[in-house]
Short mmCIF file of C-alpha atoms in Angstrom, two decimals:
data_model
loop_
_atom_site.label_atom_id
_atom_site.label_comp_id
_atom_site.label_asym_id
_atom_site.label_seq_id
_atom_site.Cartn_x
_atom_site.Cartn_y
_atom_site.Cartn_z
CA UNK N 1 134.29 72.07 144.56
CA UNK N 2 135.26 75.67 145.09
CA UNK N 3 133.26 77.77 147.50
CA UNK N 4 134.16 80.89 145.61
CA UNK N 5 131.29 82.53 143.79
CA UNK N 6 131.28 82.67 140.03
CA UNK N 7 130.47 85.84 138.10
CA UNK N 8 126.99 86.20 136.67
CA UNK N 9 127.96 85.29 133.12
CA UNK N 10 128.73 81.74 134.22
CA UNK N 11 125.77 81.23 136.51
CA UNK N 12 123.12 80.59 133.90
CA UNK N 13 121.33 83.83 134.77
CA UNK N 14 122.96 86.22 132.36
CA UNK N 15 120.72 89.03 131.25
CA UNK N 16 118.38 88.29 128.39
CA UNK N 17 115.94 90.77 126.92
CA UNK N 18 112.80 89.12 128.19
CA UNK N 19 110.69 89.68 131.25
CA UNK N 20 112.97 87.56 133.41
CA UNK N 21 116.14 89.49 132.69
CA UNK N 22 117.74 92.33 134.58
CA UNK N 23 117.73 95.95 133.52
CA UNK N 24 121.09 95.84 131.86
CA UNK N 25 119.77 95.20 128.34
CA UNK N 26 117.13 96.97 126.36
CA UNK N 27 113.98 96.22 124.45
CA UNK N 28 114.56 95.33 120.82
CA UNK N 29 111.89 97.89 119.97
CA UNK N 30 111.84 100.71 122.49
CA UNK N 31 108.40 101.83 123.70
CA UNK N 32 107.20 105.26 122.58
CA UNK N 33 106.89 107.91 125.32
CA UNK N 34 104.55 110.56 123.90
CA UNK N 35 104.17 113.93 125.65
CA UNK N 36 101.94 113.96 128.74
CA UNK N 37 98.79 116.08 128.68
CA UNK N 38 97.42 115.27 132.13
CA UNK N 39 99.84 114.35 134.94
CA UNK N 40 97.02 113.04 137.14
CA UNK N 41 96.03 110.30 134.69
CA UNK N 42 99.14 109.76 132.58
CA UNK N 43 102.26 110.56 134.60
CA UNK N 44 105.58 109.68 132.95
CA UNK N 45 108.73 110.36 134.97
CA UNK N 46 111.05 109.33 132.13
CA UNK N 47 110.32 112.27 129.85
CA UNK N 48 112.06 115.62 129.99
CA UNK N 49 108.84 117.58 130.58
CA UNK N 50 108.57 115.82 133.95
CA UNK N 51 112.20 116.29 134.90
CA UNK N 52 112.15 120.01 134.05
CA UNK N 53 108.92 120.70 135.97
CA UNK N 54 108.79 118.08 138.72
CA UNK N 55 108.26 120.32 141.79
CA UNK N 56 105.24 122.00 140.14
CA UNK N 57 103.85 118.62 139.08
CA UNK N 58 104.22 117.25 142.62
CA UNK N 59 102.46 120.28 144.09
CA UNK N 60 99.58 119.89 141.65
CA UNK N 61 99.24 116.19 142.44
CA UNK N 62 99.42 116.66 146.23
CA UNK N 63 96.57 119.17 145.96
CA UNK N 64 94.39 117.61 143.32
CA UNK N 65 95.15 113.94 142.90
CA UNK N 66 97.18 112.53 145.78
CA UNK N 67 97.45 109.07 144.22
CA UNK N 68 97.93 109.52 140.48
CA UNK N 69 98.03 106.70 137.94
CA UNK N 70 99.25 105.99 134.45
CA UNK N 71 98.72 103.07 132.11
CA UNK N 72 102.31 103.48 130.95
CA UNK N 73 104.86 100.89 132.12
CA UNK N 74 102.05 98.35 132.34
CA UNK N 75 100.31 100.37 135.07
CA UNK N 76 101.95 102.59 137.65
CA UNK N 77 100.75 104.59 140.69
CA UNK N 78 102.23 107.83 142.00
CA UNK N 79 101.28 108.73 145.59
CA UNK N 80 102.45 112.32 146.00
CA UNK N 81 101.75 112.97 149.70
CA UNK N 82 104.15 112.26 152.55
CA UNK N 83 101.57 110.26 154.49
CA UNK N 84 101.01 107.76 151.66
CA UNK N 85 104.68 107.54 150.69
CA UNK N 86 105.54 106.80 154.31
CA UNK N 87 102.84 104.19 154.83
CA UNK N 88 103.76 102.34 151.62
CA UNK N 89 107.49 102.45 152.42
CA UNK N 90 106.74 100.89 155.82
CA UNK N 91 104.39 98.22 154.44
CA UNK N 92 106.63 95.45 153.14
CA UNK N 93 103.76 92.94 153.21
CA UNK N 94 101.70 94.57 150.49
CA UNK N 95 104.53 96.30 148.63
CA UNK N 96 107.55 94.31 147.47
CA UNK N 97 110.96 95.68 146.52
CA UNK N 98 111.46 93.00 143.88
CA UNK N 99 110.98 95.79 141.34
CA UNK N 100 112.50 99.17 142.21
CA UNK N 101 113.03 100.75 138.78
CA UNK N 102 109.84 101.29 136.80
CA UNK N 103 110.61 100.24 133.23
CA UNK N 104 109.10 99.31 129.89
CA UNK N 105 110.47 95.78 129.90
CA UNK N 106 107.96 94.56 132.42
CA UNK N 107 110.92 93.45 134.46
CA UNK N 108 110.35 92.65 138.11
CA UNK N 109 112.65 90.37 140.06
CA UNK N 110 111.84 87.46 142.33
CA UNK N 111 111.00 87.99 145.99
CA UNK N 112 112.63 87.79 148.51
CA UNK N 113 116.15 88.24 147.06
CA UNK N 114 115.70 90.25 143.86
CA UNK N 115 118.40 91.16 141.38
CA UNK N 116 120.39 93.61 143.52
CA UNK N 117 120.24 92.70 147.21
CA UNK N 118 119.48 94.23 149.62
CA UNK N 119 117.66 97.08 147.81
CA UNK N 120 115.55 94.60 145.83
CA UNK N 121 115.05 92.18 148.73
CA UNK N 122 112.05 91.64 150.99
CA UNK N 123 112.00 90.37 154.58
CA UNK N 124 113.35 88.17 155.97
CA UNK N 125 116.24 87.91 153.48
CA UNK N 126 116.55 91.69 153.25
CA UNK N 127 118.03 92.13 156.72
CA UNK N 128 120.59 89.36 156.14
CA UNK N 129 121.83 90.93 152.91
CA UNK N 130 121.73 94.41 154.36
CA UNK N 131 123.81 93.46 157.39
CA UNK N 132 126.72 92.66 155.07
CA UNK N 133 126.84 96.29 153.89
CA UNK N 134 126.05 98.21 157.08
CA UNK N 135 129.59 98.03 158.47
CA UNK N 136 131.45 99.46 155.45
CA UNK N 137 128.91 102.31 155.22
CA UNK N 138 128.55 103.13 158.93
CA UNK N 139 129.24 106.72 160.03
CA UNK N 140 132.58 105.82 161.57
CA UNK N 141 133.77 103.89 158.48
CA UNK N 142 132.69 106.76 156.26
CA UNK N 143 134.48 109.35 158.40
CA UNK N 144 137.77 107.70 157.42
CA UNK N 145 137.05 108.51 153.77
CA UNK N 146 136.56 112.23 154.36
CA UNK N 147 140.17 113.47 153.93
CA UNK N 148 140.59 111.75 150.55
CA UNK N 149 137.17 113.05 149.44
CA UNK N 150 138.17 116.58 150.42
CA UNK N 151 141.39 116.29 148.44
CA UNK N 152 139.42 115.00 145.42
CA UNK N 153 137.15 118.05 145.60
CA UNK N 154 140.09 120.47 145.88
CA UNK N 155 141.86 118.95 142.93
CA UNK N 156 138.66 119.09 140.84
CA UNK N 157 138.16 122.73 141.77
CA UNK N 158 141.72 123.60 140.74
CA UNK N 159 141.17 121.92 137.35
CA UNK N 160 137.76 123.53 136.98
CA UNK N 161 139.05 127.03 137.73
CA UNK N 162 141.81 126.60 135.16
CA UNK N 163 139.18 125.58 132.62
CA UNK N 164 136.95 128.52 133.56
CA UNK N 165 139.86 130.96 133.24
CA UNK N 166 140.17 130.00 129.56
CA UNK N 167 136.45 130.44 128.97
CA UNK N 168 135.40 133.82 130.37
CA UNK N 169 134.82 132.28 133.77
CA UNK N 170 132.18 129.87 132.46
CA UNK N 171 132.35 126.18 133.33
CA UNK N 172 129.86 123.31 133.64
CA UNK N 173 129.68 122.59 137.36
CA UNK N 174 127.86 119.28 136.72
CA UNK N 175 130.32 117.75 134.27
CA UNK N 176 133.48 119.42 135.59
CA UNK N 177 132.78 119.00 139.31
CA UNK N 178 129.74 117.29 140.81
CA UNK N 179 129.69 114.17 138.63
CA UNK N 180 133.31 113.22 139.34
CA UNK N 181 133.11 113.24 143.13
CA UNK N 182 130.93 110.15 143.71
CA UNK N 183 132.55 108.33 140.79
CA UNK N 184 135.97 108.67 142.37
CA UNK N 185 134.79 107.90 145.89
CA UNK N 186 132.87 104.73 144.99
CA UNK N 187 135.53 103.58 142.51
CA UNK N 188 138.06 103.77 145.34
CA UNK N 189 135.79 101.83 147.73
CA UNK N 190 135.00 99.13 145.17
CA UNK N 191 138.56 98.95 143.89
CA UNK N 192 137.72 99.95 140.30
CA UNK N 193 139.76 102.39 138.18
CA UNK N 194 138.61 106.00 138.69
CA UNK N 195 139.24 106.46 134.96
CA UNK N 196 136.30 104.14 134.16
CA UNK N 197 133.86 106.89 135.16
CA UNK N 198 132.58 107.26 131.59
CA UNK N 199 131.58 103.60 131.55
CA UNK N 200 129.81 103.89 134.91
CA UNK N 201 127.84 106.88 133.67
CA UNK N 202 126.82 104.98 130.53
CA UNK N 203 125.46 102.11 132.66
CA UNK N 204 123.58 104.59 134.82
CA UNK N 205 122.07 106.50 131.94
CA UNK N 206 120.77 103.30 130.42
CA UNK N 207 119.53 101.67 133.60
CA UNK N 208 118.21 104.62 135.59
CA UNK N 209 117.50 107.55 133.28
CA UNK N 210 116.02 105.69 130.31
CA UNK N 211 115.32 102.19 131.63
CA UNK N 212 114.96 99.81 128.69
CA UNK N 213 114.95 102.68 126.18
CA UNK N 214 118.57 102.80 124.99
CA UNK N 215 120.10 100.28 122.59
CA UNK N 216 123.13 98.34 123.85
CA UNK N 217 125.15 95.31 122.80
CA UNK N 218 125.78 92.49 125.30
CA UNK N 219 129.47 93.39 125.42
CA UNK N 220 128.65 96.89 126.66
CA UNK N 221 126.54 95.79 129.61
CA UNK N 222 127.44 96.32 133.23
CA UNK N 223 127.34 92.54 133.67
CA UNK N 224 130.04 92.14 131.05
CA UNK N 225 132.16 94.82 132.72
CA UNK N 226 131.85 93.47 136.26
CA UNK N 227 132.22 89.81 135.31
CA UNK N 228 135.98 90.02 134.77
CA UNK N 229 136.58 92.19 137.81
CA UNK N 230 134.70 89.85 140.14
CA UNK N 231 136.63 86.83 138.82
CA UNK N 232 139.90 88.64 139.48
CA UNK N 233 138.94 89.39 143.07
CA UNK N 234 137.73 85.85 143.66
CA UNK N 235 141.22 84.62 142.79
CA UNK N 236 143.22 87.51 144.21
CA UNK N 237 141.37 89.43 146.90
CA UNK N 238 142.42 93.00 147.61
CA UNK N 239 141.42 95.47 150.29
CA UNK N 240 138.23 96.62 148.57
CA UNK N 241 134.47 96.11 148.69
CA UNK N 242 134.34 93.83 145.64
CA UNK N 243 136.82 91.44 147.28
CA UNK N 244 134.89 91.70 150.55
CA UNK N 245 131.60 90.71 148.90
CA UNK N 246 133.19 88.06 146.69
CA UNK N 247 134.43 86.32 149.85
CA UNK N 248 131.59 87.17 152.26
CA UNK N 249 129.37 84.49 153.72
CA UNK N 250 125.95 84.14 155.29
CA UNK N 251 126.12 81.75 158.23
CA UNK N 252 129.16 80.08 156.69
CA UNK N 253 127.65 79.74 153.20
CA UNK N 254 129.22 81.79 150.42
CA UNK N 255 126.94 84.29 148.70
CA UNK N 256 125.47 83.14 145.41
CA UNK N 257 127.15 84.60 142.31
CA UNK N 258 123.99 86.54 141.52
CA UNK N 259 124.00 88.04 145.01
CA UNK N 260 127.64 89.13 144.72
CA UNK N 261 127.05 90.63 141.30
CA UNK N 262 123.77 92.27 142.30
CA UNK N 263 125.17 93.93 145.41
CA UNK N 264 128.21 95.24 143.53
CA UNK N 265 126.02 96.50 140.70
CA UNK N 266 123.87 98.24 143.32
CA UNK N 267 126.85 99.96 144.94
CA UNK N 268 128.18 101.07 141.56
CA UNK N 269 124.85 102.32 140.24
CA UNK N 270 123.16 103.70 143.34
CA UNK N 271 126.02 105.76 144.70
CA UNK N 272 126.89 107.81 141.67
CA UNK N 273 124.17 109.83 140.01
CA UNK N 274 122.20 110.14 143.24
CA UNK N 275 125.06 111.99 144.94
CA UNK N 276 125.99 113.77 141.70
CA UNK N 277 122.37 114.99 141.55
CA UNK N 278 122.31 116.22 145.14
CA UNK N 279 125.59 118.13 144.76
CA UNK N 280 124.54 119.60 141.42
CA UNK N 281 121.09 120.66 142.62
CA UNK N 282 122.62 122.29 145.70
CA UNK N 283 125.06 124.26 143.51
CA UNK N 284 122.13 125.24 141.25
CA UNK N 285 120.44 126.61 144.35
CA UNK N 286 123.51 128.51 145.56
CA UNK N 287 124.09 130.00 142.10
CA UNK N 288 120.66 131.63 142.37
CA UNK N 289 120.77 132.42 146.08
CA UNK N 290 123.98 134.35 146.76
CA UNK N 291 122.77 135.15 150.27
CA UNK N 292 122.80 131.45 151.18
CA UNK N 293 126.23 131.11 149.55
CA UNK N 294 127.52 133.97 151.67
CA UNK N 295 125.92 132.56 154.84
CA UNK N 296 127.68 129.24 154.32
CA UNK N 297 130.99 131.05 153.77
CA UNK N 298 130.71 132.99 157.00
CA UNK N 299 128.60 130.83 159.37
CA UNK N 300 130.05 127.32 159.53
CA UNK N 301 127.60 126.41 162.32
CA UNK N 302 124.89 126.29 159.62
CA UNK N 303 126.36 123.24 157.87
CA UNK N 304 124.57 120.45 159.79
CA UNK N 305 121.22 122.10 159.05
CA UNK N 306 121.99 123.32 155.54
CA UNK N 307 123.10 119.88 154.34
CA UNK N 308 119.83 118.32 155.52
CA UNK N 309 117.80 121.14 153.95
CA UNK N 310 119.56 120.62 150.62
CA UNK N 311 118.67 116.92 150.98
CA UNK N 312 115.05 117.71 151.80
CA UNK N 313 114.51 120.33 149.12
CA UNK N 314 116.48 118.65 146.35
CA UNK N 315 116.08 114.97 147.27
CA UNK N 316 117.09 113.23 144.05
CA UNK N 317 115.66 109.74 144.53
CA UNK N 318 112.22 108.32 143.80
CA UNK N 319 112.05 104.59 144.56
CA UNK N 320 109.50 102.05 143.38
CA UNK N 321 107.64 99.03 144.72
CA UNK N 322 105.53 96.24 143.22
CA UNK N 323 102.06 95.64 144.68
CA UNK N 324 101.87 92.11 146.20
CA UNK N 325 98.29 91.92 147.47
CA UNK N 326 95.15 93.86 146.52
CA UNK N 327 95.41 97.01 148.62
CA UNK N 328 93.76 100.41 148.89
CA UNK N 329 95.74 103.64 149.29
CA UNK N 330 93.46 106.66 149.63
CA UNK N 331 90.95 106.30 146.80
CA UNK N 332 93.28 104.10 144.76
CA UNK N 333 92.65 100.37 144.50
CA UNK N 334 95.92 98.71 143.65
CA UNK N 335 96.32 95.25 142.18
CA UNK N 336 99.13 92.70 142.42
CA UNK N 337 101.86 93.43 139.88
CA UNK N 338 101.12 97.17 139.67
CA UNK N 339 104.08 99.51 139.95
CA UNK N 340 104.09 102.15 142.69
CA UNK N 341 106.56 105.02 142.57
CA UNK N 342 107.64 106.41 145.94
CA UNK N 343 108.45 110.06 145.27
CA UNK N 344 110.41 110.97 148.39
CA UNK N 345 111.17 114.39 146.84
CA UNK N 346 107.43 115.15 146.70
CA UNK N 347 106.91 113.87 150.25
CA UNK N 348 109.69 116.24 151.34
CA UNK N 349 107.75 119.24 150.03
CA UNK N 350 104.38 118.25 151.50
CA UNK N 351 102.99 121.13 153.59
CA UNK N 352 101.22 118.56 155.78
CA UNK N 353 104.62 117.26 156.89
CA UNK N 354 106.85 120.35 156.83
CA UNK N 355 106.35 123.94 157.84
CA UNK N 356 106.95 126.29 154.88
CA UNK N 357 107.51 123.18 152.83
CA UNK N 358 108.11 124.98 149.54
CA UNK N 359 110.66 127.36 151.06
CA UNK N 360 114.35 126.54 151.41
CA UNK N 361 115.13 127.32 155.07
CA UNK N 362 118.89 127.08 155.48
CA UNK N 363 118.78 126.53 159.26
CA UNK N 364 115.59 124.45 159.41
CA UNK N 365 115.40 123.05 162.95
CA UNK N 366 112.70 120.40 162.44
CA UNK N 367 113.56 118.39 159.39
CA UNK N 368 112.47 114.74 159.35
CA UNK N 369 113.13 114.55 155.61
CA UNK N 370 112.81 111.32 153.67
CA UNK N 371 115.60 111.91 151.12
CA UNK N 372 117.15 108.56 152.03
CA UNK N 373 113.85 106.75 152.15
CA UNK N 374 111.76 105.51 155.07
CA UNK N 375 111.38 102.09 156.62
CA UNK N 376 113.73 99.15 156.30
CA UNK N 377 115.23 100.21 152.96
CA UNK N 378 116.84 103.42 154.26
CA UNK N 379 119.65 104.17 151.79
CA UNK N 380 122.59 102.07 152.95
CA UNK N 381 124.98 104.68 151.54
CA UNK N 382 123.31 107.64 153.27
CA UNK N 383 126.27 108.42 155.52
CA UNK N 384 128.63 108.35 152.55
CA UNK N 385 126.31 110.49 150.43
CA UNK N 386 125.84 113.02 153.22
CA UNK N 387 129.60 113.26 153.75
CA UNK N 388 130.25 113.71 150.02
CA UNK N 389 127.57 116.39 149.72
CA UNK N 390 128.86 118.30 152.75
CA UNK N 391 132.52 118.12 151.70
CA UNK N 392 131.75 118.97 148.06
CA UNK N 393 129.78 122.06 149.11
CA UNK N 394 132.24 123.10 151.83
CA UNK N 395 135.14 123.00 149.40
CA UNK N 396 133.11 124.80 146.76
CA UNK N 397 132.11 127.70 148.99
CA UNK N 398 135.61 127.91 150.49
CA UNK N 399 137.16 128.36 147.03
CA UNK N 400 134.41 130.13 145.08
CA UNK N 401 133.68 133.58 146.44
CA UNK N 402 130.80 134.25 144.03
CA UNK N 403 129.19 132.57 141.03
CA UNK N 404 125.97 132.64 139.03
CA UNK N 405 124.13 130.62 136.40
CA UNK N 406 125.79 131.22 133.02
CA UNK N 407 122.37 131.28 131.39
CA UNK N 408 120.06 133.68 133.20
CA UNK N 409 117.10 131.38 132.69
CA UNK N 410 117.26 128.72 135.44
CA UNK N 411 115.08 126.50 133.25
CA UNK N 412 117.94 126.23 130.76
CA UNK N 413 119.56 123.71 133.10
CA UNK N 414 118.86 120.13 132.00
CA UNK N 415 117.50 117.85 134.74
CA UNK N 416 117.85 114.08 134.53
CA UNK N 417 114.79 112.02 133.71
CA UNK N 418 113.85 108.83 135.55
CA UNK N 419 113.91 108.07 139.25
CA UNK N 420 117.04 110.08 140.04
CA UNK N 421 116.61 113.78 139.40
CA UNK N 422 119.38 116.36 139.29
CA UNK N 423 121.09 118.75 136.88
CA UNK N 424 123.14 116.93 134.26
CA UNK N 425 124.41 120.18 132.74
CA UNK N 426 124.98 123.21 134.94
CA UNK N 427 126.89 126.01 133.22
CA UNK N 428 127.95 128.60 135.80
CA UNK N 429 130.03 131.77 135.63
CA UNK N 430 132.69 132.05 138.32
CA UNK N 431 132.78 135.66 139.55
CA UNK N 432 135.55 135.31 142.11
CA UNK N 433 137.64 132.41 143.37
CA UNK N 434 140.80 131.40 145.17
CA UNK N 435 142.13 128.02 144.03
CA UNK N 436 142.52 125.65 146.98
CA UNK N 437 146.00 124.57 147.99
CA UNK N 438 146.80 120.87 148.10
CA UNK N 439 146.69 119.64 151.69
CA UNK N 440 149.08 116.78 151.00
CA UNK N 441 151.99 116.24 148.66
CA UNK N 442 150.83 114.69 145.38
CA UNK N 443 151.79 111.04 145.48
CA UNK N 444 151.44 110.36 141.79
CA UNK N 445 149.60 107.17 142.72
CA UNK M 4 113.88 115.35 180.98
CA UNK M 5 114.76 111.87 179.73
CA UNK M 6 115.04 110.37 176.24
CA UNK M 7 113.40 107.15 175.10
CA UNK M 8 114.87 105.39 172.08
CA UNK M 9 113.04 102.69 170.11
CA UNK M 10 115.63 100.39 168.57
CA UNK M 11 112.97 98.62 166.48
CA UNK M 12 111.87 101.86 164.84
CA UNK M 13 115.44 103.10 164.24
CA UNK M 14 116.62 102.59 160.66
CA UNK M 15 120.06 104.08 161.11
CA UNK M 16 119.54 107.53 159.59
CA UNK M 17 122.11 108.77 162.14
CA UNK M 18 120.55 112.21 162.37
CA UNK M 19 120.61 112.05 166.20
CA UNK M 20 124.29 111.09 166.27
CA UNK M 21 125.15 114.04 164.02
CA UNK M 22 123.11 116.58 165.97
CA UNK M 23 123.68 115.37 169.54
CA UNK M 24 126.77 113.15 169.78
CA UNK M 25 126.88 113.78 173.55
CA UNK M 26 123.53 112.01 173.86
CA UNK M 27 123.72 109.42 171.06
CA UNK M 28 126.52 107.17 169.93
CA UNK M 29 126.31 104.87 166.93
CA UNK M 30 127.25 101.19 166.71
CA UNK M 31 129.34 99.46 164.04
CA UNK M 32 126.24 98.92 161.89
CA UNK M 33 125.12 102.52 162.14
CA UNK M 34 122.26 102.11 164.62
CA UNK M 35 121.91 104.64 167.40
CA UNK M 36 122.94 103.88 170.96
CA UNK M 37 121.58 106.02 173.76
CA UNK M 38 124.53 107.29 175.83
CA UNK M 39 122.47 108.91 178.57
CA UNK M 40 119.67 106.69 179.77
CA UNK M 41 118.85 108.78 182.84
CA UNK M 42 118.16 112.48 183.27
CA UNK M 43 119.56 114.57 180.41
CA UNK M 44 121.81 117.34 181.80
CA UNK M 45 120.13 120.71 181.27
CA UNK M 46 122.92 121.98 179.00
CA UNK M 47 122.22 119.08 176.59
CA UNK M 48 118.43 119.35 176.58
CA UNK M 49 118.30 121.55 173.51
CA UNK M 50 120.51 119.19 171.52
CA UNK M 51 118.51 116.17 172.62
CA UNK M 52 115.28 117.86 171.49
CA UNK M 53 116.90 118.65 168.17
CA UNK M 54 117.65 114.96 167.71
CA UNK M 55 114.01 114.13 168.47
CA UNK M 56 112.75 116.72 165.97
CA UNK M 57 114.91 115.38 163.15
CA UNK M 58 114.43 111.62 163.41
CA UNK M 59 112.66 110.51 160.20
CA UNK M 60 111.34 107.38 161.91
CA UNK M 61 110.02 108.97 165.14
CA UNK M 62 112.27 106.54 167.01
CA UNK M 63 113.21 109.03 169.74
CA UNK M 64 110.85 110.67 172.21
CA UNK M 65 111.18 113.08 175.09
CA UNK M 66 109.89 111.93 178.46
CA UNK M 67 109.44 114.74 180.99
#
């Protein structure tokens, strides 16, 4: 009998649209999401009204209703303050990660492994699954990826400036620049074609932005896409992360097929629109704050602080947990099975935790931000994301001397719904730029 | 001034390593390693304090 793992389609656990499935399929009849009238009693993070106004909603909740609730999604809590977000993130006894994406399908995985280890895993399995990924995403491993990332950014900027030149200087910085950077970086790490970016974005839209709300056929699922790739790497390993996971072991035992698939799905899904959102939101900020743009062009010593302040102020990711035991948080009495959103972006703007919390301070010296989470589930890709954000912004400000929002109204920018928030369309007008030179000879590869 | 580092509290955010690489190294899994266990040289005190002030898990403390 072969020790090699089989892809998920052959393991008897392929996605089915019932409560035991994964998030890759949709409800046959999508649930209605009517407009919200009161965020304290009926919060819905999957509608555009939330995405467009989130910072104001968070501020209102922190002041007036620190642990909000909605009956949507089968019952979901929203603790808005840093103190509660932190205590829940650190309490893995009462709050399980078996469900991390609040959805209409009622889908929660099984503790302690979950459907996408380690992000969906609980102790003690969590640490075992996490250990497999820490090496490839450590700061020193990530540093080796910086030159190629920089070249990717330069080449995108050259293409983008050519496009802008034909369009009165106007270009969409989200679709022409920020979205491609993480797609190319993670595709290279996983060993997937960079040209499959459209497919990756379709998976992400369906799974993260509108969980369970978009129709899909089984052939279009992420499981169907990854199944063939994993089989290939099982037979013919290459120097990539899919091959590494397909042949990894835990104490000499091969990973289960579901574990291999789940971890790869996690790396594909979690690394893309999160980073895309952070880059896009930072560019949105710079477009409206030319003084900060100029400071970054002339004071390179600001970068270590500025990157962390972008992460604090525009943290894209809200995670979720499932209540395991009856537990009280503030005035809220939570019951087993309830969803709890962990809005790290709201925690990051809590005046109890940060001085001048609602002000972007480019050289903030005390910044214990929670953009990458708190507790044992700290984002495993945080070093990669931080490097991509820094390089993307450094290359942008080096090439673009001045730019502004193409539409004067900042609210015209469309922010993504769901648990990852960032601008999905960001039309800007380039007011002055010098196209970057290639640092290496094009290889044509 | 000395620095105390709590390996159990550290979750590998690597903020200390980025801000004060003279004081903190990082292992192959991304957890911090204290490079200076004794007295922090005065020229590195500011950097060490910066690392303390930016640790999301309060895993680093200053001991006078």
